[in-house]
Amino acid sequence: MAESLRITVERNPSDARLSELNIKCWPKWGCSPGKYQLKFDAEETCYLLKGKVKAYPKGSESEYVEFGAGDLVVIPRGLSCTWDVSVAIDKHYKFESSSSSSS
């Protein structure tokens, strides 16, 4: 598995896109500024209402992905990273379940 896991960021998605995803019905999560070690056991899609983060993949101190308020972010399953949160986070999120259940 040589392919590196990448965080994808969609900047300022349209209201139509956010409605289509039904983001307002997703659970919310927040955290204060600081550094957090995170491991994603499932793919997470999140929409940041506020905040700013630099996500450093495990083992990298110079390569990072930066995202913040208004960004729709997809974090791949299996990724370990450090979130360096400079502005407190408030986000809607959902995890992809491994089963393909439709709701």
mmCIF file of N, CA, C and O in Angstrom:
data_model
loop_
_atom_site.group_PDB
_atom_site.id
_atom_site.type_symbol
_atom_site.label_atom_id
_atom_site.label_comp_id
_atom_site.label_asym_id
_atom_site.label_seq_id
_atom_site.Cartn_x
_atom_site.Cartn_y
_atom_site.Cartn_z
ATOM 1 N N MET A 1 0.840 -1.191 0.000
ATOM 2 C CA MET A 1 0.000 0.000 0.000
ATOM 3 C C MET A 1 0.877 1.243 0.000
ATOM 4 O O MET A 1 1.106 1.871 1.017
ATOM 5 N N ALA A 2 1.389 1.586 -1.151
ATOM 6 C CA ALA A 2 2.312 2.712 -1.257
ATOM 7 C C ALA A 2 1.576 4.047 -1.340
ATOM 8 O O ALA A 2 2.162 5.088 -1.124
ATOM 9 N N GLU A 3 0.288 3.994 -1.665
ATOM 10 C CA GLU A 3 -0.483 5.223 -1.827
ATOM 11 C C GLU A 3 -0.616 5.939 -0.486
ATOM 12 O O GLU A 3 -0.974 5.347 0.508
ATOM 13 N N SER A 4 -0.284 7.233 -0.491
ATOM 14 C CA SER A 4 -0.388 7.968 0.773
ATOM 15 C C SER A 4 -1.833 8.430 0.958
ATOM 16 O O SER A 4 -2.534 8.712 0.004
ATOM 17 N N LEU A 5 -2.240 8.470 2.212
ATOM 18 C CA LEU A 5 -3.595 8.913 2.528
ATOM 19 C C LEU A 5 -3.603 10.430 2.537
ATOM 20 O O LEU A 5 -2.770 11.050 3.178
ATOM 21 N N ARG A 6 -4.547 11.004 1.827
ATOM 22 C CA ARG A 6 -4.583 12.452 1.709
ATOM 23 C C ARG A 6 -5.897 13.030 2.209
ATOM 24 O O ARG A 6 -6.958 12.486 1.947
ATOM 25 N N ILE A 7 -5.786 14.162 2.879
ATOM 26 C CA ILE A 7 -6.971 14.912 3.299
ATOM 27 C C ILE A 7 -7.375 15.776 2.109
ATOM 28 O O ILE A 7 -6.527 16.437 1.508
ATOM 29 N N THR A 8 -8.655 15.763 1.760
ATOM 30 C CA THR A 8 -9.108 16.636 0.674
ATOM 31 C C THR A 8 -9.966 17.753 1.264
ATOM 32 O O THR A 8 -10.735 17.520 2.200
ATOM 33 N N VAL A 9 -9.783 18.943 0.719
ATOM 34 C CA VAL A 9 -10.484 20.125 1.226
ATOM 35 C C VAL A 9 -11.244 20.778 0.084
ATOM 36 O O VAL A 9 -10.669 21.079 -0.961
ATOM 37 N N GLU A 10 -12.541 20.963 0.276
ATOM 38 C CA GLU A 10 -13.371 21.688 -0.689
ATOM 39 C C GLU A 10 -13.679 23.034 -0.039
ATOM 40 O O GLU A 10 -14.359 23.091 0.982
ATOM 41 N N ARG A 11 -13.117 24.100 -0.608
ATOM 42 C CA ARG A 11 -13.273 25.433 -0.013
ATOM 43 C C ARG A 11 -14.632 26.044 -0.369
ATOM 44 O O ARG A 11 -15.026 26.024 -1.530
ATOM 45 N N ASN A 12 -15.304 26.553 0.626
ATOM 46 C CA ASN A 12 -16.584 27.253 0.445
ATOM 47 C C ASN A 12 -17.562 26.537 -0.475
ATOM 48 O O ASN A 12 -17.932 27.079 -1.514
ATOM 49 N N PRO A 13 -17.991 25.312 -0.103
ATOM 50 C CA PRO A 13 -18.981 24.628 -0.938
ATOM 51 C C PRO A 13 -20.283 25.426 -0.969
ATOM 52 O O PRO A 13 -20.581 26.166 -0.038
ATOM 53 N N SER A 14 -21.034 25.273 -2.046
ATOM 54 C CA SER A 14 -22.284 26.023 -2.207
ATOM 55 C C SER A 14 -23.336 25.566 -1.192
ATOM 56 O O SER A 14 -23.264 24.444 -0.681
ATOM 57 N N ASP A 15 -24.314 26.426 -0.945
ATOM 58 C CA ASP A 15 -25.416 26.069 -0.039
ATOM 59 C C ASP A 15 -26.147 24.839 -0.572
ATOM 60 O O ASP A 15 -26.584 23.988 0.197
ATOM 61 N N ALA A 16 -26.267 24.750 -1.895
ATOM 62 C CA ALA A 16 -26.949 23.600 -2.507
ATOM 63 C C ALA A 16 -26.194 22.309 -2.168
ATOM 64 O O ALA A 16 -26.799 21.298 -1.819
ATOM 65 N N ARG A 17 -24.888 22.363 -2.237
ATOM 66 C CA ARG A 17 -24.063 21.177 -1.913
ATOM 67 C C ARG A 17 -24.229 20.803 -0.433
ATOM 68 O O ARG A 17 -24.364 19.645 -0.088
ATOM 69 N N LEU A 18 -24.221 21.805 0.445
ATOM 70 C CA LEU A 18 -24.385 21.549 1.877
ATOM 71 C C LEU A 18 -25.764 20.959 2.170
ATOM 72 O O LEU A 18 -25.892 20.048 2.994
ATOM 73 N N SER A 19 -26.815 21.446 1.484
ATOM 74 C CA SER A 19 -28.169 20.904 1.679
ATOM 75 C C SER A 19 -28.234 19.465 1.189
ATOM 76 O O SER A 19 -28.834 18.614 1.822
ATOM 77 N N GLU A 20 -27.610 19.216 0.038
ATOM 78 C CA GLU A 20 -27.593 17.880 -0.559
ATOM 79 C C GLU A 20 -26.972 16.871 0.417
ATOM 80 O O GLU A 20 -27.437 15.745 0.556
ATOM 81 N N LEU A 21 -25.929 17.301 1.134
ATOM 82 C CA LEU A 21 -25.262 16.427 2.102
ATOM 83 C C LEU A 21 -26.019 16.360 3.429
ATOM 84 O O LEU A 21 -25.711 15.543 4.275
ATOM 85 N N ASN A 22 -26.994 17.273 3.614
ATOM 86 C CA ASN A 22 -27.800 17.312 4.839
ATOM 87 C C ASN A 22 -26.931 17.592 6.074
ATOM 88 O O ASN A 22 -27.135 17.013 7.145
ATOM 89 N N ILE A 23 -25.968 18.467 5.905
ATOM 90 C CA ILE A 23 -24.974 18.730 6.942
ATOM 91 C C ILE A 23 -25.570 19.191 8.265
ATOM 92 O O ILE A 23 -25.094 18.811 9.327
ATOM 93 N N LYS A 24 -26.645 19.967 8.209
ATOM 94 C CA LYS A 24 -27.233 20.478 9.462
ATOM 95 C C LYS A 24 -27.757 19.363 10.364
ATOM 96 O O LYS A 24 -27.974 19.584 11.548
ATOM 97 N N CYS A 25 -27.965 18.170 9.806
ATOM 98 C CA CYS A 25 -28.444 17.034 10.616
ATOM 99 C C CYS A 25 -27.294 16.208 11.192
ATOM 100 O O CYS A 25 -27.523 15.287 11.963
ATOM 101 N N TRP A 26 -26.064 16.493 10.781
ATOM 102 C CA TRP A 26 -24.917 15.749 11.293
ATOM 103 C C TRP A 26 -24.633 16.167 12.731
ATOM 104 O O TRP A 26 -24.923 17.297 13.128
ATOM 105 N N PRO A 27 -24.015 15.284 13.526
ATOM 106 C CA PRO A 27 -23.620 15.678 14.885
ATOM 107 C C PRO A 27 -22.585 16.803 14.834
ATOM 108 O O PRO A 27 -21.930 17.004 13.804
ATOM 109 N N LYS A 28 -22.454 17.501 15.967
ATOM 110 C CA LYS A 28 -21.451 18.573 16.057
ATOM 111 C C LYS A 28 -20.355 18.176 17.030
ATOM 112 O O LYS A 28 -20.581 17.399 17.954
ATOM 113 N N TRP A 29 -19.177 18.724 16.804
ATOM 114 C CA TRP A 29 -18.030 18.488 17.674
ATOM 115 C C TRP A 29 -17.186 19.745 17.676
ATOM 116 O O TRP A 29 -17.144 20.468 16.688
ATOM 117 N N GLY A 30 -16.545 19.990 18.792
ATOM 118 C CA GLY A 30 -15.669 21.155 18.867
ATOM 119 C C GLY A 30 -14.494 20.880 19.774
ATOM 120 O O GLY A 30 -14.505 19.926 20.558
ATOM 121 N N CYS A 31 -13.466 21.693 19.651
ATOM 122 C CA CYS A 31 -12.316 21.591 20.558
ATOM 123 C C CYS A 31 -11.649 22.956 20.650
ATOM 124 O O CYS A 31 -11.830 23.808 19.790
ATOM 125 N N SER A 32 -10.902 23.130 21.719
ATOM 126 C CA SER A 32 -10.197 24.389 21.916
ATOM 127 C C SER A 32 -8.818 24.307 21.241
ATOM 128 O O SER A 32 -8.382 23.229 20.852
ATOM 129 N N PRO A 33 -8.141 25.449 21.112
ATOM 130 C CA PRO A 33 -6.818 25.432 20.492
ATOM 131 C C PRO A 33 -5.871 24.476 21.226
ATOM 132 O O PRO A 33 -5.972 24.300 22.441
ATOM 133 N N GLY A 34 -4.977 23.864 20.476
ATOM 134 C CA GLY A 34 -4.026 22.918 21.046
ATOM 135 C C GLY A 34 -3.592 21.920 19.992
ATOM 136 O O GLY A 34 -3.961 22.038 18.819
ATOM 137 N N LYS A 35 -2.810 20.928 20.421
ATOM 138 C CA LYS A 35 -2.356 19.877 19.504
ATOM 139 C C LYS A 35 -2.998 18.563 19.901
ATOM 140 O O LYS A 35 -3.023 18.212 21.073
ATOM 141 N N TYR A 36 -3.526 17.867 18.896
ATOM 142 C CA TYR A 36 -4.255 16.623 19.123
ATOM 143 C C TYR A 36 -3.718 15.532 18.201
ATOM 144 O O TYR A 36 -3.593 15.753 16.997
ATOM 145 N N GLN A 37 -3.419 14.369 18.770
ATOM 146 C CA GLN A 37 -3.018 13.205 17.983
ATOM 147 C C GLN A 37 -4.300 12.463 17.623
ATOM 148 O O GLN A 37 -5.030 12.055 18.520
ATOM 149 N N LEU A 38 -4.560 12.296 16.335
ATOM 150 C CA LEU A 38 -5.796 11.652 15.910
ATOM 151 C C LEU A 38 -5.525 10.486 14.963
ATOM 152 O O LEU A 38 -4.621 10.552 14.139
ATOM 153 N N LYS A 39 -6.328 9.441 15.106
ATOM 154 C CA LYS A 39 -6.275 8.316 14.167
ATOM 155 C C LYS A 39 -7.700 8.079 13.703
ATOM 156 O O LYS A 39 -8.609 7.989 14.510
ATOM 157 N N PHE A 40 -7.881 8.036 12.396
ATOM 158 C CA PHE A 40 -9.215 7.892 11.818
ATOM 159 C C PHE A 40 -9.451 6.446 11.410
ATOM 160 O O PHE A 40 -8.850 5.954 10.468
ATOM 161 N N ASP A 41 -10.341 5.766 12.164
ATOM 162 C CA ASP A 41 -10.652 4.368 11.885
ATOM 163 C C ASP A 41 -11.757 4.243 10.843
ATOM 164 O O ASP A 41 -12.085 3.149 10.398
ATOM 165 N N ALA A 42 -12.349 5.366 10.479
ATOM 166 C CA ALA A 42 -13.360 5.402 9.418
ATOM 167 C C ALA A 42 -13.167 6.723 8.680
ATOM 168 O O ALA A 42 -12.618 7.668 9.237
ATOM 169 N N GLU A 43 -13.594 6.761 7.429
ATOM 170 C CA GLU A 43 -13.496 8.020 6.687
ATOM 171 C C GLU A 43 -14.427 9.039 7.341
ATOM 172 O O GLU A 43 -15.572 8.716 7.662
ATOM 173 N N GLU A 44 -13.910 10.234 7.552
ATOM 174 C CA GLU A 44 -14.738 11.303 8.133
ATOM 175 C C GLU A 44 -14.893 12.427 7.127
ATOM 176 O O GLU A 44 -13.931 12.841 6.497
ATOM 177 N N THR A 45 -16.132 12.901 6.991
ATOM 178 C CA THR A 45 -16.407 14.113 6.229
ATOM 179 C C THR A 45 -16.865 15.136 7.255
ATOM 180 O O THR A 45 -17.693 14.828 8.110
ATOM 181 N N CYS A 46 -16.269 16.324 7.225
ATOM 182 C CA CYS A 46 -16.683 17.345 8.186
ATOM 183 C C CYS A 46 -16.773 18.708 7.512
ATOM 184 O O CYS A 46 -16.118 18.965 6.501
ATOM 185 N N TYR A 47 -17.613 19.551 8.084
ATOM 186 C CA TYR A 47 -17.791 20.913 7.606
ATOM 187 C C TYR A 47 -17.517 21.838 8.779
ATOM 188 O O TYR A 47 -18.194 21.762 9.805
ATOM 189 N N LEU A 48 -16.502 22.689 8.632
ATOM 190 C CA LEU A 48 -16.112 23.568 9.739
ATOM 191 C C LEU A 48 -16.948 24.835 9.748
ATOM 192 O O LEU A 48 -16.976 25.578 8.773
ATOM 193 N N LEU A 49 -17.631 25.052 10.870
ATOM 194 C CA LEU A 49 -18.414 26.266 11.065
ATOM 195 C C LEU A 49 -17.492 27.390 11.509
ATOM 196 O O LEU A 49 -17.674 28.543 11.153
ATOM 197 N N LYS A 50 -16.508 27.029 12.335
ATOM 198 C CA LYS A 50 -15.489 27.998 12.731
ATOM 199 C C LYS A 50 -14.224 27.254 13.109
ATOM 200 O O LYS A 50 -14.238 26.047 13.329
ATOM 201 N N GLY A 51 -13.135 28.003 13.158
ATOM 202 C CA GLY A 51 -11.868 27.412 13.562
ATOM 203 C C GLY A 51 -10.835 27.395 12.453
ATOM 204 O O GLY A 51 -11.105 27.791 11.319
ATOM 205 N N LYS A 52 -9.638 26.947 12.827
ATOM 206 C CA LYS A 52 -8.528 26.848 11.881
ATOM 207 C C LYS A 52 -7.590 25.747 12.353
ATOM 208 O O LYS A 52 -7.243 25.691 13.535
ATOM 209 N N VAL A 53 -7.199 24.871 11.417
ATOM 210 C CA VAL A 53 -6.380 23.700 11.740
ATOM 211 C C VAL A 53 -5.278 23.519 10.718
ATOM 212 O O VAL A 53 -5.490 23.737 9.525
ATOM 213 N N LYS A 54 -4.121 23.080 11.189
ATOM 214 C CA LYS A 54 -3.087 22.531 10.319
ATOM 215 C C LYS A 54 -2.992 21.065 10.707
ATOM 216 O O LYS A 54 -2.745 20.751 11.877
ATOM 217 N N ALA A 55 -3.229 20.169 9.742
ATOM 218 C CA ALA A 55 -3.169 18.730 10.013
ATOM 219 C C ALA A 55 -1.861 18.192 9.438
ATOM 220 O O ALA A 55 -1.619 18.287 8.236
ATOM 221 N N TYR A 56 -1.017 17.663 10.324
ATOM 222 C CA TYR A 56 0.273 17.108 9.924
ATOM 223 C C TYR A 56 0.172 15.588 9.897
ATOM 224 O O TYR A 56 -0.097 14.979 10.932
ATOM 225 N N PRO A 57 0.381 14.953 8.713
ATOM 226 C CA PRO A 57 0.371 13.490 8.684
ATOM 227 C C PRO A 57 1.436 12.930 9.615
ATOM 228 O O PRO A 57 2.479 13.565 9.816
ATOM 229 N N LYS A 58 1.169 11.759 10.186
ATOM 230 C CA LYS A 58 2.107 11.146 11.119
ATOM 231 C C LYS A 58 3.487 11.050 10.485
ATOM 232 O O LYS A 58 3.627 10.632 9.346
ATOM 233 N N GLY A 59 4.501 11.465 11.235
ATOM 234 C CA GLY A 59 5.870 11.373 10.752
ATOM 235 C C GLY A 59 6.343 12.585 9.963
ATOM 236 O O GLY A 59 7.483 12.657 9.550
ATOM 237 N N SER A 60 5.459 13.558 9.740
ATOM 238 C CA SER A 60 5.858 14.754 8.985
ATOM 239 C C SER A 60 5.759 15.988 9.868
ATOM 240 O O SER A 60 4.769 16.159 10.564
ATOM 241 N N GLU A 61 6.785 16.803 9.818
ATOM 242 C CA GLU A 61 6.729 18.047 10.590
ATOM 243 C C GLU A 61 6.651 19.261 9.682
ATOM 244 O O GLU A 61 6.431 20.364 10.147
ATOM 245 N N SER A 62 6.854 19.053 8.375
ATOM 246 C CA SER A 62 6.842 20.199 7.472
ATOM 247 C C SER A 62 5.656 20.154 6.509
ATOM 248 O O SER A 62 5.180 21.186 6.069
ATOM 249 N N GLU A 63 5.165 18.950 6.198
ATOM 250 C CA GLU A 63 4.051 18.827 5.262
ATOM 251 C C GLU A 63 2.750 18.854 6.057
ATOM 252 O O GLU A 63 2.616 18.145 7.050
ATOM 253 N N TYR A 64 1.815 19.692 5.645
ATOM 254 C CA TYR A 64 0.533 19.747 6.350
ATOM 255 C C TYR A 64 -0.570 20.201 5.400
ATOM 256 O O TYR A 64 -0.305 20.723 4.318
ATOM 257 N N VAL A 65 -1.804 19.988 5.817
ATOM 258 C CA VAL A 65 -2.977 20.473 5.103
ATOM 259 C C VAL A 65 -3.657 21.452 6.046
ATOM 260 O O VAL A 65 -3.876 21.140 7.219
ATOM 261 N N GLU A 66 -3.958 22.631 5.527
ATOM 262 C CA GLU A 66 -4.594 23.650 6.365
ATOM 263 C C GLU A 66 -6.042 23.828 5.932
ATOM 264 O O GLU A 66 -6.342 23.842 4.744
ATOM 265 N N PHE A 67 -6.943 23.892 6.908
ATOM 266 C CA PHE A 67 -8.343 24.134 6.595
ATOM 267 C C PHE A 67 -8.991 24.875 7.745
ATOM 268 O O PHE A 67 -8.445 24.942 8.842
ATOM 269 N N GLY A 68 -10.150 25.466 7.463
ATOM 270 C CA GLY A 68 -10.806 26.271 8.489
ATOM 271 C C GLY A 68 -12.267 26.504 8.172
ATOM 272 O O GLY A 68 -12.872 25.794 7.370
ATOM 273 N N ALA A 69 -12.834 27.514 8.815
ATOM 274 C CA ALA A 69 -14.256 27.827 8.704
ATOM 275 C C ALA A 69 -14.681 27.891 7.241
ATOM 276 O O ALA A 69 -13.994 28.503 6.418
ATOM 277 N N GLY A 70 -15.804 27.222 6.938
ATOM 278 C CA GLY A 70 -16.336 27.246 5.581
ATOM 279 C C GLY A 70 -15.798 26.137 4.691
ATOM 280 O O GLY A 70 -16.222 26.021 3.543
ATOM 281 N N ASP A 71 -14.888 25.302 5.197
ATOM 282 C CA ASP A 71 -14.312 24.229 4.388
ATOM 283 C C ASP A 71 -15.015 22.901 4.655
ATOM 284 O O ASP A 71 -15.354 22.586 5.795
ATOM 285 N N LEU A 72 -15.204 22.141 3.571
ATOM 286 C CA LEU A 72 -15.724 20.778 3.648
ATOM 287 C C LEU A 72 -14.511 19.870 3.478
ATOM 288 O O LEU A 72 -13.803 19.959 2.478
ATOM 289 N N VAL A 73 -14.259 19.027 4.465
ATOM 290 C CA VAL A 73 -13.012 18.265 4.526
ATOM 291 C C VAL A 73 -13.315 16.771 4.577
ATOM 292 O O VAL A 73 -14.197 16.348 5.316
ATOM 293 N N VAL A 74 -12.573 15.990 3.787
ATOM 294 C CA VAL A 74 -12.696 14.533 3.836
ATOM 295 C C VAL A 74 -11.360 13.971 4.311
ATOM 296 O O VAL A 74 -10.308 14.235 3.724
ATOM 297 N N ILE A 75 -11.424 13.216 5.413
ATOM 298 C CA ILE A 75 -10.231 12.620 6.015
ATOM 299 C C ILE A 75 -10.320 11.109 5.790
ATOM 300 O O ILE A 75 -11.291 10.484 6.206
ATOM 301 N N PRO A 76 -9.330 10.531 5.108
ATOM 302 C CA PRO A 76 -9.429 9.111 4.758
ATOM 303 C C PRO A 76 -9.284 8.178 5.948
ATOM 304 O O PRO A 76 -8.613 8.497 6.935
ATOM 305 N N ARG A 77 -9.924 7.011 5.837
ATOM 306 C CA ARG A 77 -9.826 5.957 6.842
ATOM 307 C C ARG A 77 -8.375 5.511 6.930
ATOM 308 O O ARG A 77 -7.697 5.384 5.927
ATOM 309 N N GLY A 78 -7.911 5.321 8.164
ATOM 310 C CA GLY A 78 -6.553 4.826 8.360
ATOM 311 C C GLY A 78 -5.506 5.909 8.550
ATOM 312 O O GLY A 78 -4.359 5.626 8.850
ATOM 313 N N LEU A 79 -5.902 7.175 8.396
ATOM 314 C CA LEU A 79 -4.933 8.269 8.535
ATOM 315 C C LEU A 79 -4.648 8.562 10.008
ATOM 316 O O LEU A 79 -5.563 8.654 10.815
ATOM 317 N N SER A 80 -3.375 8.684 10.337
ATOM 318 C CA SER A 80 -2.966 9.177 11.657
ATOM 319 C C SER A 80 -2.337 10.541 11.422
ATOM 320 O O SER A 80 -1.527 10.700 10.506
ATOM 321 N N CYS A 81 -2.720 11.511 12.232
ATOM 322 C CA CYS A 81 -2.166 12.849 12.042
ATOM 323 C C CYS A 81 -2.230 13.636 13.345
ATOM 324 O O CYS A 81 -2.871 13.227 14.308
ATOM 325 N N THR A 82 -1.538 14.763 13.357
ATOM 326 C CA THR A 82 -1.600 15.695 14.474
ATOM 327 C C THR A 82 -2.354 16.922 13.992
ATOM 328 O O THR A 82 -2.017 17.484 12.947
ATOM 329 N N TRP A 83 -3.399 17.293 14.717
ATOM 330 C CA TRP A 83 -4.114 18.528 14.418
ATOM 331 C C TRP A 83 -3.531 19.616 15.303
ATOM 332 O O TRP A 83 -3.539 19.498 16.524
ATOM 333 N N ASP A 84 -3.013 20.665 14.672
ATOM 334 C CA ASP A 84 -2.543 21.844 15.381
ATOM 335 C C ASP A 84 -3.641 22.894 15.217
ATOM 336 O O ASP A 84 -3.757 23.531 14.170
ATOM 337 N N VAL A 85 -4.478 23.016 16.240
ATOM 338 C CA VAL A 85 -5.650 23.894 16.177
ATOM 339 C C VAL A 85 -5.255 25.276 16.693
ATOM 340 O O VAL A 85 -4.907 25.419 17.861
ATOM 341 N N SER A 86 -5.299 26.274 15.801
ATOM 342 C CA SER A 86 -4.918 27.632 16.213
ATOM 343 C C SER A 86 -6.132 28.460 16.623
ATOM 344 O O SER A 86 -6.023 29.390 17.412
ATOM 345 N N VAL A 87 -7.302 28.135 16.074
ATOM 346 C CA VAL A 87 -8.552 28.805 16.437
ATOM 347 C C VAL A 87 -9.554 27.702 16.768
ATOM 348 O O VAL A 87 -9.681 26.734 16.008
ATOM 349 N N ALA A 88 -10.247 27.820 17.909
ATOM 350 C CA ALA A 88 -11.175 26.782 18.374
ATOM 351 C C ALA A 88 -12.091 26.288 17.253
ATOM 352 O O ALA A 88 -12.592 27.074 16.453
ATOM 353 N N ILE A 89 -12.290 24.963 17.230
ATOM 354 C CA ILE A 89 -13.063 24.300 16.177
ATOM 355 C C ILE A 89 -14.514 24.106 16.603
ATOM 356 O O ILE A 89 -14.795 23.756 17.740
ATOM 357 N N ASP A 90 -15.409 24.312 15.643
ATOM 358 C CA ASP A 90 -16.810 23.932 15.784
ATOM 359 C C ASP A 90 -17.170 23.360 14.421
ATOM 360 O O ASP A 90 -17.015 24.049 13.404
ATOM 361 N N LYS A 91 -17.581 22.091 14.376
ATOM 362 C CA LYS A 91 -17.815 21.462 13.077
ATOM 363 C C LYS A 91 -18.972 20.474 13.134
ATOM 364 O O LYS A 91 -19.316 19.954 14.193
ATOM 365 N N HIS A 92 -19.557 20.243 11.972
ATOM 366 C CA HIS A 92 -20.492 19.134 11.770
ATOM 367 C C HIS A 92 -19.652 18.012 11.179
ATOM 368 O O HIS A 92 -18.733 18.273 10.392
ATOM 369 N N TYR A 93 -19.959 16.770 11.523
ATOM 370 C CA TYR A 93 -19.164 15.661 10.986
ATOM 371 C C TYR A 93 -20.013 14.418 10.798
ATOM 372 O O TYR A 93 -21.083 14.281 11.381
ATOM 373 N N LYS A 94 -19.520 13.523 9.946
ATOM 374 C CA LYS A 94 -20.120 12.192 9.850
ATOM 375 C C LYS A 94 -19.035 11.208 9.445
ATOM 376 O O LYS A 94 -18.087 11.553 8.745
ATOM 377 N N PHE A 95 -19.195 9.991 9.919
ATOM 378 C CA PHE A 95 -18.279 8.912 9.572
ATOM 379 C C PHE A 95 -18.961 8.006 8.570
ATOM 380 O O PHE A 95 -20.146 7.736 8.691
ATOM 381 N N GLU A 96 -18.186 7.548 7.580
ATOM 382 C CA GLU A 96 -18.707 6.565 6.635
ATOM 383 C C GLU A 96 -18.702 5.229 7.338
ATOM 384 O O GLU A 96 -17.670 4.835 7.888
ATOM 385 N N SER A 97 -19.805 4.530 7.323
ATOM 386 C CA SER A 97 -19.814 3.198 7.914
ATOM 387 C C SER A 97 -19.263 2.226 6.868
ATOM 388 O O SER A 97 -19.336 2.480 5.679
ATOM 389 N N SER A 98 -18.691 1.146 7.332
ATOM 390 C CA SER A 98 -18.092 0.191 6.391
ATOM 391 C C SER A 98 -19.181 -0.557 5.624
ATOM 392 O O SER A 98 -18.971 -1.017 4.530
ATOM 393 N N SER A 99 -20.363 -0.656 6.210
ATOM 394 C CA SER A 99 -21.468 -1.285 5.472
ATOM 395 C C SER A 99 -22.101 -0.219 4.585
ATOM 396 O O SER A 99 -22.065 0.954 4.895
ATOM 397 N N SER A 100 -22.655 -0.627 3.475
ATOM 398 C CA SER A 100 -23.233 0.356 2.561
ATOM 399 C C SER A 100 -24.729 0.487 2.822
ATOM 400 O O SER A 100 -25.544 0.153 1.989
ATOM 401 N N SER A 101 -25.044 0.934 4.026
ATOM 402 C CA SER A 101 -26.457 1.122 4.369
ATOM 403 C C SER A 101 -26.903 2.481 3.850
ATOM 404 O O SER A 101 -26.169 3.454 3.964
ATOM 405 N N SER A 102 -28.068 2.523 3.270
ATOM 406 C CA SER A 102 -28.567 3.816 2.785
ATOM 407 C C SER A 102 -29.633 4.308 3.755
ATOM 408 O O SER A 102 -30.442 3.536 4.244
ATOM 409 N N SER A 103 -29.603 5.612 4.009
ATOM 410 C CA SER A 103 -30.596 6.147 4.941
ATOM 411 C C SER A 103 -31.571 7.026 4.219
ATOM 412 O O SER A 103 -31.317 7.607 3.239
#
